[in-house]
CSV table of C-alpha atoms and ligand atoms in Angstrom, one decimal:
chain,number,residue,atom,x,y,z
A,488,MET,CA,-225.7,37.8,-117.4
A,489,ASP,CA,-221.8,37.7,-117.6
A,490,VAL,CA,-220.2,38.2,-121.0
A,491,CYS,CA,-216.8,36.6,-121.5
A,492,THR,CA,-214.5,36.7,-124.5
A,493,GLN,CA,-211.6,35.0,-122.8
A,494,VAL,CA,-211.4,31.3,-122.0
A,495,ASP,CA,-209.8,31.8,-118.6
A,496,GLU,CA,-212.6,34.2,-117.5
A,497,LEU,CA,-215.2,31.6,-118.7
A,498,ARG,CA,-213.5,28.8,-116.8
A,499,ARG,CA,-213.4,30.8,-113.6
A,500,SER,CA,-217.2,31.1,-113.6
A,501,ILE,CA,-217.6,27.4,-114.6
A,502,ARG,CA,-215.2,26.2,-111.9
A,503,ALA,CA,-217.2,28.2,-109.2
A,504,TRP,CA,-220.5,26.6,-110.4
A,505,ARG,CA,-218.9,23.1,-110.4
A,506,LYS,CA,-217.8,23.5,-106.8
A,507,GLN,CA,-221.5,24.0,-106.0
A,508,GLU,CA,-222.2,20.8,-108.0
A,509,MET,CA,-224.2,22.7,-110.5
A,510,ARG,CA,-225.1,21.1,-113.9
A,511,VAL,CA,-223.9,23.3,-116.7
A,512,ALA,CA,-225.5,23.5,-120.2
A,513,LEU,CA,-224.0,24.9,-123.3
A,514,VAL,CA,-226.1,26.2,-126.3
A,515,PRO,CA,-223.7,26.8,-129.2
A,516,THR,CA,-224.9,29.4,-131.7
A,517,MET,CA,-223.7,31.7,-134.4
A,518,GLY,CA,-225.8,34.6,-133.1
A,519,ASN,CA,-228.6,36.5,-134.8
A,520,LEU,CA,-230.9,34.7,-132.4
A,521,HIS,CA,-234.4,33.8,-133.4
A,522,THR,CA,-237.2,31.9,-131.6
A,523,GLY,CA,-235.7,28.6,-132.7
A,524,HIS,CA,-232.5,29.5,-130.7
A,525,LEU,CA,-234.6,30.6,-127.7
A,526,ALA,CA,-236.3,27.2,-127.6
A,527,LEU,CA,-232.8,25.7,-127.2
A,528,VAL,CA,-232.0,28.2,-124.4
A,529,ARG,CA,-235.3,27.5,-122.7
A,530,HIS,CA,-234.7,23.7,-122.8
A,531,ALA,CA,-231.2,24.3,-121.4
A,532,ARG,CA,-232.8,26.3,-118.6
A,533,VAL,CA,-235.0,23.3,-117.7
A,534,ILE,CA,-232.4,20.6,-117.8
A,535,ALA,CA,-229.4,22.4,-116.1
A,536,ASP,CA,-228.6,24.8,-113.2
A,537,ARG,CA,-226.5,27.2,-115.3
A,538,VAL,CA,-226.9,28.1,-119.0
A,539,VAL,CA,-224.0,29.2,-121.1
A,540,VAL,CA,-224.7,30.4,-124.7
A,541,SER,CA,-221.9,30.8,-127.1
A,542,ILE,CA,-221.9,33.1,-130.1
A,543,PHE,CA,-219.2,32.5,-132.7
A,544,VAL,CA,-219.5,32.8,-136.4
A,545,ASN,CA,-217.2,30.0,-137.3
A,546,PRO,CA,-215.1,30.7,-140.5
A,547,MET,CA,-214.2,27.0,-140.8
A,548,GLN,CA,-217.7,25.9,-141.6
A,549,PHE,CA,-218.2,28.3,-144.5
A,550,GLY,CA,-217.1,27.4,-148.0
A,551,PRO,CA,-215.0,29.9,-150.0
A,552,ASP,CA,-218.1,31.3,-151.9
A,553,GLU,CA,-220.4,31.3,-148.9
A,554,ASP,CA,-221.8,34.0,-146.7
A,555,TYR,CA,-219.2,34.2,-143.9
A,556,GLU,CA,-218.4,37.9,-144.5
A,557,SER,CA,-222.1,38.9,-144.7
A,558,TYR,CA,-223.5,36.5,-142.1
A,559,PRO,CA,-226.2,38.5,-140.2
A,560,SER,CA,-225.2,39.7,-136.8
A,561,SER,CA,-227.2,41.5,-134.1
A,562,MET,CA,-225.1,41.3,-131.0
A,563,ASP,CA,-226.9,44.0,-129.0
A,564,ARG,CA,-230.3,42.5,-129.6
A,565,ASP,CA,-228.9,39.0,-128.9
A,566,LYS,CA,-227.6,40.1,-125.5
A,567,ALA,CA,-231.0,41.7,-124.6
A,568,VAL,CA,-232.9,38.6,-125.6
A,569,LEU,CA,-230.5,36.3,-123.7
A,570,ILE,CA,-230.9,38.4,-120.6
A,571,ASP,CA,-234.7,38.1,-120.9
A,572,GLU,CA,-234.2,34.3,-121.2
A,573,ASP,CA,-232.3,34.2,-117.9
A,574,THR,CA,-229.0,33.1,-119.5
A,575,ASP,CA,-226.1,33.0,-117.0
A,576,LEU,CA,-223.2,33.5,-119.3
A,577,LEU,CA,-222.6,34.6,-122.9
A,578,PHE,CA,-219.4,33.4,-124.3
A,579,VAL,CA,-218.1,35.2,-127.4
A,580,PRO,CA,-214.7,33.8,-128.2
A,581,THR,CA,-212.4,35.6,-130.7
A,582,VAL,CA,-211.3,34.0,-133.9
A,583,GLN,CA,-207.8,34.3,-132.5
A,584,ALA,CA,-208.7,32.2,-129.4
A,585,MET,CA,-210.5,29.6,-131.5
A,586,TYR,CA,-207.9,29.4,-134.3
A,587,PRO,CA,-204.6,30.6,-132.9
A,588,HIS,CA,-202.8,29.2,-136.0
A,589,GLY,CA,-205.6,30.1,-138.5
A,590,SER,CA,-208.7,28.2,-139.4
A,591,GLY,CA,-206.9,26.5,-142.2
A,592,ASN,CA,-204.1,25.3,-139.9
A,593,THR,CA,-205.9,23.7,-136.9
A,594,THR,CA,-206.3,20.3,-135.5
A,595,VAL,CA,-209.4,18.9,-137.3
A,596,VAL,CA,-212.1,16.7,-135.8
A,597,ALA,CA,-213.7,14.8,-138.7
A,598,VAL,CA,-216.6,12.3,-138.5
A,599,PRO,CA,-216.3,10.0,-141.5
A,600,GLY,CA,-219.4,9.2,-143.4
A,601,LEU,CA,-221.6,11.8,-141.7
A,602,ASN,CA,-219.3,14.5,-142.9
A,603,SER,CA,-219.5,13.6,-146.6
A,604,LEU,CA,-223.1,12.6,-147.3
A,605,LEU,CA,-226.1,14.9,-148.1
A,606,GLU,CA,-224.9,18.3,-146.8
A,607,GLY,CA,-221.3,17.1,-147.2
A,608,GLU,CA,-221.8,16.5,-150.9
A,609,HIS,CA,-222.9,20.1,-151.4
A,610,ARG,CA,-220.7,21.8,-148.8
A,611,PRO,CA,-217.6,19.5,-148.7
A,612,THR,CA,-215.7,21.2,-145.8
A,613,HIS,CA,-218.8,22.3,-143.8
A,614,MET,CA,-219.3,19.3,-141.5
A,615,ASP,CA,-215.6,19.1,-140.5
A,616,GLY,CA,-215.8,22.9,-139.6
A,617,VAL,CA,-218.8,22.2,-137.4
A,618,SER,CA,-217.3,19.1,-135.6
A,619,THR,CA,-214.0,20.9,-135.1
A,620,VAL,CA,-215.5,24.1,-133.6
A,621,VAL,CA,-218.0,22.2,-131.5
A,622,ALA,CA,-215.1,20.0,-130.1
A,623,LYS,CA,-213.2,23.2,-129.3
A,624,LEU,CA,-216.3,24.8,-127.6
A,625,PHE,CA,-216.7,21.6,-125.6
A,626,GLY,CA,-213.1,21.8,-124.5
A,627,MET,CA,-213.4,25.4,-123.5
A,628,VAL,CA,-216.7,25.2,-121.7
A,629,GLN,CA,-216.7,21.5,-120.6
A,630,PRO,CA,-220.5,21.5,-120.2
A,631,ASP,CA,-222.4,18.6,-118.7
A,632,VAL,CA,-225.0,18.9,-121.5
A,633,ALA,CA,-225.1,20.7,-124.8
A,634,VAL,CA,-228.3,21.5,-126.7
A,635,PHE,CA,-228.8,21.4,-130.5
A,636,GLY,CA,-231.8,21.8,-132.8
A,637,GLU,CA,-233.3,19.0,-135.0
A,638,LYS,CA,-233.5,21.6,-137.8
A,639,ASP,CA,-229.8,20.7,-138.5
A,640,TYR,CA,-230.5,17.0,-138.2
A,641,GLN,CA,-227.2,15.8,-139.9
A,642,GLN,CA,-225.3,18.2,-137.6
A,643,LEU,CA,-227.0,16.7,-134.6
A,644,LEU,CA,-226.1,13.1,-135.5
A,645,LEU,CA,-222.5,14.3,-136.3
A,646,ILE,CA,-222.1,15.8,-132.9
A,647,GLN,CA,-223.6,12.7,-131.2
A,648,ARG,CA,-221.2,10.5,-133.1
A,649,MET,CA,-218.2,12.7,-132.2
A,650,VAL,CA,-219.1,12.7,-128.5
A,651,HIS,CA,-219.5,8.9,-128.6
A,652,ASP,CA,-216.2,8.2,-130.5
A,653,LEU,CA,-214.1,10.6,-128.4
A,654,TRP,CA,-215.7,9.4,-125.1
A,655,LEU,CA,-216.6,12.9,-124.2
A,656,SER,CA,-218.8,12.9,-121.1
A,657,ILE,CA,-221.2,15.4,-122.5
A,658,GLU,CA,-224.9,14.6,-122.9
A,659,ILE,CA,-226.4,15.9,-126.2
A,660,ALA,CA,-230.0,17.1,-125.9
A,661,ALA,CA,-232.1,17.6,-129.1
A,662,VAL,CA,-234.9,20.1,-129.5
A,663,GLU,CA,-237.6,19.9,-132.1
A,664,THR,CA,-237.5,22.4,-135.0
A,665,VAL,CA,-239.4,25.6,-134.3
A,666,ARG,CA,-241.5,26.8,-137.3
A,667,GLU,CA,-243.2,29.9,-138.5
A,668,ILE,CA,-247.0,29.7,-138.5
A,669,ASP,CA,-246.9,28.7,-142.2
A,670,GLY,CA,-244.5,25.8,-141.5
A,671,LEU,CA,-241.2,27.4,-142.6
A,672,ALA,CA,-238.4,26.2,-140.2
A,673,MET,CA,-236.8,29.2,-138.4
A,674,SER,CA,-233.4,30.0,-139.6
A,675,SER,CA,-231.1,33.1,-139.6
A,676,ARG,CA,-230.8,32.7,-143.3
A,677,ASN,CA,-234.6,33.2,-143.8
A,678,SER,CA,-233.7,37.0,-143.7
A,679,TYR,CA,-232.1,36.5,-147.2
A,680,LEU,CA,-235.6,35.7,-148.7
A,681,GLN,CA,-237.3,38.4,-150.8
A,682,PRO,CA,-241.0,39.0,-150.0
A,683,GLN,CA,-242.1,36.8,-153.0
A,684,GLU,CA,-239.6,34.0,-152.1
A,685,ARG,CA,-240.8,34.1,-148.4
A,686,LYS,CA,-244.3,33.2,-149.7
A,687,VAL,CA,-242.9,30.2,-151.6
A,688,ALA,CA,-240.5,29.1,-148.8
A,689,PRO,CA,-243.0,27.0,-146.7
A,690,GLU,CA,-243.5,24.7,-149.7
A,691,LEU,CA,-240.2,23.0,-148.6
A,692,TYR,CA,-241.8,21.8,-145.4
A,693,ARG,CA,-245.2,21.0,-147.1
A,694,LEU,CA,-243.3,18.8,-149.5
A,695,LEU,CA,-241.5,16.9,-146.7
A,696,CYS,CA,-244.9,16.4,-145.1
A,697,ARG,CA,-246.2,14.9,-148.4
A,698,VAL,CA,-243.1,12.6,-148.6
A,699,LYS,CA,-243.8,11.5,-145.0
A,700,THR,CA,-247.4,10.7,-145.8
A,701,ARG,CA,-246.5,8.6,-148.9
A,702,VAL,CA,-243.9,6.6,-147.0
A,703,GLU,CA,-246.1,6.1,-143.9
A,704,SER,CA,-249.0,5.0,-146.1
A,705,GLY,CA,-246.8,2.1,-147.4
A,706,GLU,CA,-245.1,3.3,-150.6
A,707,THR,CA,-241.6,1.8,-150.9
A,708,GLY,CA,-240.2,3.2,-154.1
A,709,PHE,CA,-238.1,5.8,-152.3
A,710,ALA,CA,-236.1,6.8,-155.4
A,711,GLY,CA,-239.3,7.7,-157.2
A,712,ILE,CA,-240.7,9.7,-154.3
A,713,GLU,CA,-237.4,11.6,-154.0
A,714,ALA,CA,-237.3,12.3,-157.8
A,715,ALA,CA,-240.9,13.5,-157.8
A,716,ALA,CA,-240.2,15.8,-154.8
A,717,MET,CA,-237.1,17.3,-156.5
A,718,GLU,CA,-239.3,18.0,-159.5
A,719,GLU,CA,-242.1,19.6,-157.4
A,720,LEU,CA,-239.5,21.9,-155.7
A,721,ALA,CA,-238.1,23.0,-159.1
A,722,VAL,CA,-241.7,23.7,-160.4
A,723,ALA,CA,-242.3,25.8,-157.2
A,724,GLY,CA,-239.2,27.9,-158.0
A,725,PHE,CA,-236.5,26.3,-155.9
A,726,ARG,CA,-233.2,25.0,-157.0
A,727,PRO,CA,-233.1,21.8,-155.0
A,728,ASP,CA,-229.8,20.2,-153.9
A,729,TYR,CA,-231.4,17.0,-152.6
A,730,VAL,CA,-234.5,15.4,-151.2
A,731,SER,CA,-233.6,12.1,-149.5
A,732,ILE,CA,-235.2,9.5,-147.4
A,733,ARG,CA,-232.7,8.0,-145.0
A,734,ARG,CA,-232.4,5.9,-141.9
A,735,ALA,CA,-232.9,8.2,-138.9
A,736,THR,CA,-230.1,6.8,-136.8
A,737,ASP,CA,-227.1,7.3,-139.2
A,738,LEU,CA,-228.6,8.7,-142.4
A,739,GLY,CA,-227.6,5.4,-144.2
A,740,GLU,CA,-229.8,4.2,-147.1
A,741,PRO,CA,-232.8,2.5,-145.5
A,742,GLY,CA,-233.4,-1.2,-145.7
A,743,ARG,CA,-236.7,-3.1,-145.5
A,744,GLU,CA,-236.2,-3.7,-141.7
A,745,ASP,CA,-235.8,0.1,-140.9
A,746,THR,CA,-238.8,1.6,-139.3
A,747,ARG,CA,-237.4,5.0,-138.2
A,748,LEU,CA,-236.6,7.1,-141.1
A,749,ARG,CA,-236.0,10.8,-141.8
A,750,ALA,CA,-236.7,12.8,-145.0
A,751,LEU,CA,-234.2,15.6,-145.5
A,752,ALA,CA,-234.1,18.3,-148.1
A,753,ALA,CA,-232.0,21.3,-149.1
A,754,ALA,CA,-232.9,23.8,-151.7
A,755,TRP,CA,-232.0,27.3,-152.9
A,756,LEU,CA,-234.6,30.0,-153.1
A,757,GLY,CA,-232.9,33.1,-154.5
A,758,THR,CA,-229.8,33.7,-152.4
A,759,ALA,CA,-231.1,31.7,-149.4
A,760,ARG,CA,-230.2,28.0,-149.1
A,761,LEU,CA,-232.9,26.4,-147.0
A,762,ILE,CA,-232.7,23.0,-145.2
A,763,ASP,CA,-235.3,21.1,-143.4
A,764,ASN,CA,-236.2,17.5,-142.4
A,765,ILE,CA,-239.1,15.4,-140.9
A,766,GLY,CA,-239.3,12.2,-139.0
A,767,ILE,CA,-241.0,9.2,-140.5
A,768,SER,CA,-242.2,6.1,-138.6
A,769,ILE,CA,-243.2,2.9,-140.3
A,770,THR,CA,-245.4,0.7,-138.2
B,978,PAF,O1,-225.9,25.3,-135.8
B,978,PAF,C1,-225.1,26.3,-135.7
B,978,PAF,O2,-225.5,27.4,-135.5
B,978,PAF,C2,-223.6,26.0,-135.9
B,978,PAF,O3,-223.4,25.1,-136.8
B,978,PAF,C3,-222.9,25.7,-134.5
B,978,PAF,C4,-223.4,24.4,-133.9
B,978,PAF,C5,-223.1,26.8,-133.5
B,978,PAF,C6,-221.4,25.5,-134.8
B,978,PAF,O4,-220.8,26.7,-135.3
């Protein structure tokens, strides 16, 4: 596996692959890789000839009181794991290369609507940070396809919309959320959970499963279902930010005609903010 920190180095490898008409996949990450990330890398391996993984902890997507400085990092382990997964190139750009004029002084890519609802209401600058850094990574790597997890469902839709609006010829591939045996969605931030909190954490997914069952069995009072779910989370020991049933395609408020929905939730447990979501189909 090659490891590049400089864009010109990266581009040399990619140019050589393109000359051989190879299809290049990018898996953007912030490192501290877990099995959920590996599912993205494995998917990339199947749908492309060459796999580039990026590791960049993006300051622009963290709010002022968030965990940018303490975000877990395990570069040596990540490299070993990526070699095992047959990754062709690991790209680790510097903050200077990504934000030559500072992250507060960069061209911003913003996706209106998707940047301000749900996650955007609780983390007002987060989504613009994500769309901006992903646009930069797309410009640097120029992949044919990029792979994202459904765990960050709003992020996935935001990137799809960005690619569509900017006419970027990059396919976006989505991979289902990978869960621990008890249902907890894998996330780097699960490491913040204390042992007692870890036992409670799967309740977030169980709750989403119950929401799905209620809606799929014909209940239509979504506001009531959401309020009851928030209450259940609070009783279990979470500090919920939201539980929301939305249209799956754009996270708009669902109407009677919508049959593909998504229930999404975010809740604090101790110092960990957990997010999760589930698909709902009305037949
Ligand atoms: O999902 C993540 O890890 C990040 O938001 C991403 C897509 C790598 C952008 O920094």
